[in-house]
Short mmCIF file of C-alpha atoms in Angstrom, two decimals:
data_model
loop_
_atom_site.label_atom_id
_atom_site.label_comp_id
_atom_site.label_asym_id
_atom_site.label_seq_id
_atom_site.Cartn_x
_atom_site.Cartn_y
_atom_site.Cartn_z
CA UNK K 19 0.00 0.00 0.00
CA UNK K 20 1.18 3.29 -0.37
CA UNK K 21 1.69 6.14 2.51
CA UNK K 22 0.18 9.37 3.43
CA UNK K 23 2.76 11.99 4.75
CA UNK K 24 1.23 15.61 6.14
CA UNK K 25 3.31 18.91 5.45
CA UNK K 26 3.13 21.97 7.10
CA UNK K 27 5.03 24.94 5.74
CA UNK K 28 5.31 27.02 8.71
CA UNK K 29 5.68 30.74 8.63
CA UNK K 30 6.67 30.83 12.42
CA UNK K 31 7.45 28.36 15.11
CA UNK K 32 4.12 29.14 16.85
CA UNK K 33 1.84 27.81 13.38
CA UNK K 34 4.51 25.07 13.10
CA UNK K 35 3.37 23.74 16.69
CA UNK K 36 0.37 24.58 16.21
CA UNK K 37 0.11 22.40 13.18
CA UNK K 38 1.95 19.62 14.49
CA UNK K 39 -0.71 19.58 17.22
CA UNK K 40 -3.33 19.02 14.90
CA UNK K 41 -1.54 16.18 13.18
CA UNK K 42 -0.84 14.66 16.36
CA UNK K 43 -4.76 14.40 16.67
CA UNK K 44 -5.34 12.49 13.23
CA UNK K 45 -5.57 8.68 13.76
CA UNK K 46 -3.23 7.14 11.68
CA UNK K 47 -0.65 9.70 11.26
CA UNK K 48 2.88 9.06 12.53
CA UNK K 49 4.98 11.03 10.16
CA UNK K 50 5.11 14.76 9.35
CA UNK K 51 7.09 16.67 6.57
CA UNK K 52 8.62 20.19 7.55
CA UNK K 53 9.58 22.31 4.63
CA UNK K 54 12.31 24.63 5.25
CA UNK K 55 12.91 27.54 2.81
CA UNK K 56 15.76 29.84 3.16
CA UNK K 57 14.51 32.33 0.58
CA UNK K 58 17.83 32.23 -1.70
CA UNK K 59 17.03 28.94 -2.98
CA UNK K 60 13.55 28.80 -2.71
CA UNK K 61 10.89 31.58 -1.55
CA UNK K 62 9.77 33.38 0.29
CA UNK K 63 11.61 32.20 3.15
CA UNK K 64 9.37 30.59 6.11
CA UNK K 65 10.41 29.43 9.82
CA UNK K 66 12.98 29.30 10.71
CA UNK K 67 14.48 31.43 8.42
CA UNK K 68 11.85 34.45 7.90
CA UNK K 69 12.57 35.54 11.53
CA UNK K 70 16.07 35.15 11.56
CA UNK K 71 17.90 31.44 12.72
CA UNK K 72 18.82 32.90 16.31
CA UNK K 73 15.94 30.99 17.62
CA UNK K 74 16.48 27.61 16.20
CA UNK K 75 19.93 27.84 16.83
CA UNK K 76 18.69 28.44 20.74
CA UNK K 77 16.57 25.41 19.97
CA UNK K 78 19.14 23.13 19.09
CA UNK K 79 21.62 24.39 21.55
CA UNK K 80 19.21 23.56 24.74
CA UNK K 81 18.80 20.11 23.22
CA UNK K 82 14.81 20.74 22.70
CA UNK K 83 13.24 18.11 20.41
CA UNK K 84 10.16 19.56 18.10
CA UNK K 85 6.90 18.84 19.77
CA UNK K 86 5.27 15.40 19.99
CA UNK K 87 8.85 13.92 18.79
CA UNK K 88 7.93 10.65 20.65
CA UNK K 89 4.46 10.27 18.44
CA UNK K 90 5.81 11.90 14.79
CA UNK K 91 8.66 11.00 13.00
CA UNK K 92 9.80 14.23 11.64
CA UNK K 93 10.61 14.43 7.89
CA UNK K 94 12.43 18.20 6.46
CA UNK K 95 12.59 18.91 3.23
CA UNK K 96 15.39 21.24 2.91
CA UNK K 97 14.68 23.64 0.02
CA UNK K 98 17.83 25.57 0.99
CA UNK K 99 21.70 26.60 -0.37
CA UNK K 100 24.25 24.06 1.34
CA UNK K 101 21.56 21.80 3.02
CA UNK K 102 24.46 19.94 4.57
CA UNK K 103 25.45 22.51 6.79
CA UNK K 104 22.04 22.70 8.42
CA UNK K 105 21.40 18.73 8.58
CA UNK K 106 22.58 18.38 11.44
CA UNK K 107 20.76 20.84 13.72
CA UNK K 108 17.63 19.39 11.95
CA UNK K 109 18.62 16.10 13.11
CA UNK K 110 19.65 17.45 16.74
CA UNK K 111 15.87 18.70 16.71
CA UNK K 112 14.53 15.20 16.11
CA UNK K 113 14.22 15.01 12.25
CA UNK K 114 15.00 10.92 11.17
CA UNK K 115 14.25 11.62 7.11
CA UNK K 116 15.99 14.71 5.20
CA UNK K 117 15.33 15.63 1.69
CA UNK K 118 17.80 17.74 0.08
CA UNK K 119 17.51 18.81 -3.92
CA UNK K 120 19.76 17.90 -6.09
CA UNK K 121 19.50 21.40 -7.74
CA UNK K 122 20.38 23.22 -4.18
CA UNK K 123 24.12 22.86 -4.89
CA UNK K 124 26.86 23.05 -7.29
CA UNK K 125 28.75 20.32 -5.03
CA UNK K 126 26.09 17.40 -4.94
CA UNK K 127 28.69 14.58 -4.80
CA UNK K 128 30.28 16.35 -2.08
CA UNK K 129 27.02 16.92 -0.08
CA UNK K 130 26.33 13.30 -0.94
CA UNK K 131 29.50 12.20 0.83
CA UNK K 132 29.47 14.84 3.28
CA UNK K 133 25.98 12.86 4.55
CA UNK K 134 27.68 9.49 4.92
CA UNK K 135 30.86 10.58 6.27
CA UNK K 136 29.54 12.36 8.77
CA UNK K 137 26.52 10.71 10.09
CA UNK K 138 27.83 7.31 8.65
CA UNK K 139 24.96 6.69 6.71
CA UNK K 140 25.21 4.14 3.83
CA UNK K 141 21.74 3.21 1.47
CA UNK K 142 19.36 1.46 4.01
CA UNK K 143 21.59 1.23 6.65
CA UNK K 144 19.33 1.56 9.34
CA UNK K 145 16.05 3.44 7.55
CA UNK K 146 13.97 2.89 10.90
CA UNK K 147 16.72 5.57 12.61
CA UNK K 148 17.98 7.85 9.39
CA UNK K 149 17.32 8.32 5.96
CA UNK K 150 18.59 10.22 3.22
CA UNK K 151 16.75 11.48 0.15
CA UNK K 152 17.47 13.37 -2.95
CA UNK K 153 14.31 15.65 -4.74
CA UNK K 154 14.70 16.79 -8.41
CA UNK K 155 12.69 19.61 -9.92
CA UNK K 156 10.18 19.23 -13.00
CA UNK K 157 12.28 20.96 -15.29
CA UNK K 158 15.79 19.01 -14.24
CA UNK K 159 17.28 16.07 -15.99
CA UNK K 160 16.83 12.68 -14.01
CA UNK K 161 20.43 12.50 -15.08
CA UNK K 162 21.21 14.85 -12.27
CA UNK K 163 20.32 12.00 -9.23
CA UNK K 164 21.66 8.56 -11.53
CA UNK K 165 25.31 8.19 -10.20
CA UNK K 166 23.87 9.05 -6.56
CA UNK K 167 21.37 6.06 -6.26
CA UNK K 168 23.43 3.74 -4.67
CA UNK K 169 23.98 6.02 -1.65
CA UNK K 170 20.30 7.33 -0.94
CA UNK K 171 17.15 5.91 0.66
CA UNK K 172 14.39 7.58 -1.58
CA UNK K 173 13.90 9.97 -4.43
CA UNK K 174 11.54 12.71 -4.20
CA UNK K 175 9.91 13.91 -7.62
CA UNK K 176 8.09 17.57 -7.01
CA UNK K 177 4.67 17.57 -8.86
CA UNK K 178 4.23 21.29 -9.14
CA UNK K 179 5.94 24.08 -11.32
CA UNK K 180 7.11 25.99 -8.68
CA UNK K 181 8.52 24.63 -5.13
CA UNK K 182 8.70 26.29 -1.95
CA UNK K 183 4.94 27.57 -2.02
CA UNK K 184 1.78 25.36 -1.38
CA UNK K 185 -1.97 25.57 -3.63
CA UNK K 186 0.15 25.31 -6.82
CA UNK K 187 -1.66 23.46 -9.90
CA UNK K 188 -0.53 20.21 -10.10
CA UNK K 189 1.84 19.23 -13.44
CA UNK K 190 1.10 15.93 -14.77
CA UNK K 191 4.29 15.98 -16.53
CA UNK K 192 5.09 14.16 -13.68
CA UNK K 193 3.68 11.37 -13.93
CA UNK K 194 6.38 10.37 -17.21
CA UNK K 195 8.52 11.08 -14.97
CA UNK K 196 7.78 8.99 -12.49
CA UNK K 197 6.82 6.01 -14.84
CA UNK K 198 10.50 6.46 -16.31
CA UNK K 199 12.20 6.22 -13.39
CA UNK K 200 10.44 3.33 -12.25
CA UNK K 201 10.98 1.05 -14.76
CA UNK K 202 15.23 1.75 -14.25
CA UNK K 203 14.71 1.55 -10.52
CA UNK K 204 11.93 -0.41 -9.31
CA UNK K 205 13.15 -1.39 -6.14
CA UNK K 206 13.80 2.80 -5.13
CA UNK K 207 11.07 4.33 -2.89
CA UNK K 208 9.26 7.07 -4.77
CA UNK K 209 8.02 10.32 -2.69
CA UNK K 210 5.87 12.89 -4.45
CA UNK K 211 5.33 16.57 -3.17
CA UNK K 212 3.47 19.02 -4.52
CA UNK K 213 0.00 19.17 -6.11
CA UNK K 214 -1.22 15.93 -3.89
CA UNK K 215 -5.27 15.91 -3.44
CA UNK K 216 -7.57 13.10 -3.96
CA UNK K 217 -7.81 13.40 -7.31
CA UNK K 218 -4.00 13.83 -8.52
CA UNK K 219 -3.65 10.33 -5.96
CA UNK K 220 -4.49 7.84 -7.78
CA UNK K 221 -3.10 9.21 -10.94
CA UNK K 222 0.39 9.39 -8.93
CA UNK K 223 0.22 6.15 -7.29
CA UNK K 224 -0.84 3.94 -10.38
CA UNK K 225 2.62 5.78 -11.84
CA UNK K 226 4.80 4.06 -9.39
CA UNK K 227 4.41 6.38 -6.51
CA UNK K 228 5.00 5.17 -3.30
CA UNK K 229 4.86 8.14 -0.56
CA UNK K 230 2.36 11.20 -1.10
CA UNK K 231 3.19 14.32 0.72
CA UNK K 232 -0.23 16.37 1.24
CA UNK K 233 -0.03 19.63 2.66
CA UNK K 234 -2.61 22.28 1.13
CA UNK K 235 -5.68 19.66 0.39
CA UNK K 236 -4.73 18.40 4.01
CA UNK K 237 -4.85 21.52 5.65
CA UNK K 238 -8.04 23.09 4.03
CA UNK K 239 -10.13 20.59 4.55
CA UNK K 240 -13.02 21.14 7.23
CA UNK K 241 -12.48 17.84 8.55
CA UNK K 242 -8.38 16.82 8.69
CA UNK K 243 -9.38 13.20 10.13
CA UNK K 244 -11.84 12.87 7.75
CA UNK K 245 -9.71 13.95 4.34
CA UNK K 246 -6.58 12.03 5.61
CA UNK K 247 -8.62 8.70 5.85
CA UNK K 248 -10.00 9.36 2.56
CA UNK K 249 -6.35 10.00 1.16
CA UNK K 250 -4.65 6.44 2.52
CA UNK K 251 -7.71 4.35 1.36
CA UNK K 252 -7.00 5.86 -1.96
CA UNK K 253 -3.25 4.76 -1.10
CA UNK K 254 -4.15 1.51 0.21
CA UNK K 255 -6.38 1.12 -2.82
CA UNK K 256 -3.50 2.27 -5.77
CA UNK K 257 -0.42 1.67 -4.03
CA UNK K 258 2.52 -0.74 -3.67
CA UNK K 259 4.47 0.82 -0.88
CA UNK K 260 5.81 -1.51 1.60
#
C-alpha cells in the first residue's frame, strides 16, 4: 500500500506547533514533513528562516526536540543553499528523514559524501533511525540524481511548477517522470510533493508512486481526520508501498 505523509510549511514556530498539534490528533498519522525555505534557494523564506535562525539555533543548543517527537517522526525537506550545513541541527531537533535537492548545490557529490561521512549513513543502513533522500525539480534532468542512487534511501519527484509555495496546480508531466524512473529503478522508494489531493492520488500512485506528501488539500479541509482517511484508502487502494 502506499503512505500518506502531512506537510506543514510554517511561517513561524508558533503555526509550526500549532500544526503539528493538529496532526498529532489524526488517527493514523505518525509522520510529518517540515519544509524549510531559506529564501535564496527557494521563496519566500518561512520558519525558521523568515525571523532570523537565532531561535532555532537556541533550539538546538538547549537540546529541545520539536513537539510530539515521541508520536511523529519528523521528515524536512530542505529547500535551501548548502543543506548539509544545516542537517545536522535538523537532526539534533529530532528530524530521522531529510530531503535535500539535487539542484540546491553546485557540489552534490560532495554533499552526498558529506551525509555518509559524517553521520555514517550508507543506502538502508538503518532506515527505521535515518534516511537520506534526494528531490529533483520538474524541469531538471533525471540524469542529475543517476550516479547518486546507490547512496540514498528515496527519491523525491516535485509535482508542481514551482517549489517552496503550497496551492500550486498540479503538473502531470510528472507522472512520465515517475513512470520512467520506475521502470530503471523499481526497487527505489518514490516520494511525491506538490500538487497531492484526492484526485491527482491515484493518478500518482498507479505511476509508481510510493509516498504522497499532502499539505494544502490536508490543511483546508473542514475535517483533517476525515480527508486524511479518505487520502490512505486511496493509497491503500493504488499503491505498492511496503
Amino acid at each position: 500500500m502506499g503512505a500518506i505523509v502531512p506537510a506543514v510549511l510554517p511561517k513561524t514556530r508558533e503555526e509550526l506547533e500549532t500544526t503539528l498539534d493538529r496532526f498529532a490528533l489524526i488517527d493514523g498519522v505518525d509522520s510529518v514533513q517540515i519544509d524549510v525555505i531559506d529564501g535564496k534557494f527557494a521563496s519566500p523564506a518561512n520558519w525558521p528562516y523568515a525571523s532570523g535562525t537565532k531561535e532555532f539555533a537556541e533550539l538546538v543548543n538547549s537540546g529541545t526536540l520539536l513537539p510530539h517527537a515521541g508520536k511523529l517522526r519528523f521528515e524536512v525537506d530542505l529547500m535551501v543553499r548548502d543543506p548539509e550545513q544545516v542537517t545536522g541541527a535538523w537532526i539534533a531537533v529530532g528530524a530521522s528523514r531529510i530531503t535535500v535537492h539535487a539542484e540546491s548545490t553546485t557540489y552534490l557529490p560532495r554533499v552526498v559524501t558529506d551525509l555518509r561521512v559524517k553521520y555514517g549513513h550508507d543506502k538502508d543502513f538503518a532506515p527505521g533511525l535515518l534516511s537520506f533522500g534526494l528531490a529533483i525539480g520538474l524541469e531538471s534532468d533525471l540524469a542529475l540524481i543517476e550516479p547518486f542512487i546507490s547512496c540514498i534511501d528515496y527519491v523525491q519527484f516535485m509535482g508542481i511548477a514551482k517549489i517552496g509555495r503550497q496551492s500550486q496546480p498540479f503538473e502531470r508531466r510528472v507522472l512520465a517522470r515517475i513512470e520512467a524512473f520506475r521502470r530503471r529503478h523499481p526497487e527505489m522508494p518514490i516520494q511525491i510533493d506538490g500538487g497531492v489531493t484526492e484526485e491527482t492520488a491515484p493518478l500518482l500512485l498507479r505511476a509508481g508512486a510510493d509516498r504522497l506528501v499532502v499539505g494544502h488539500d490536508l490543511l483546508q479541509a473542514k475535517d483533517m481526520s476525515a480527508k486524511f482517511k479518505t487520502l490512505s484508502s486511496l493509497a491503500e487502494q493504488y499503491g505498492t508501498y511496503e
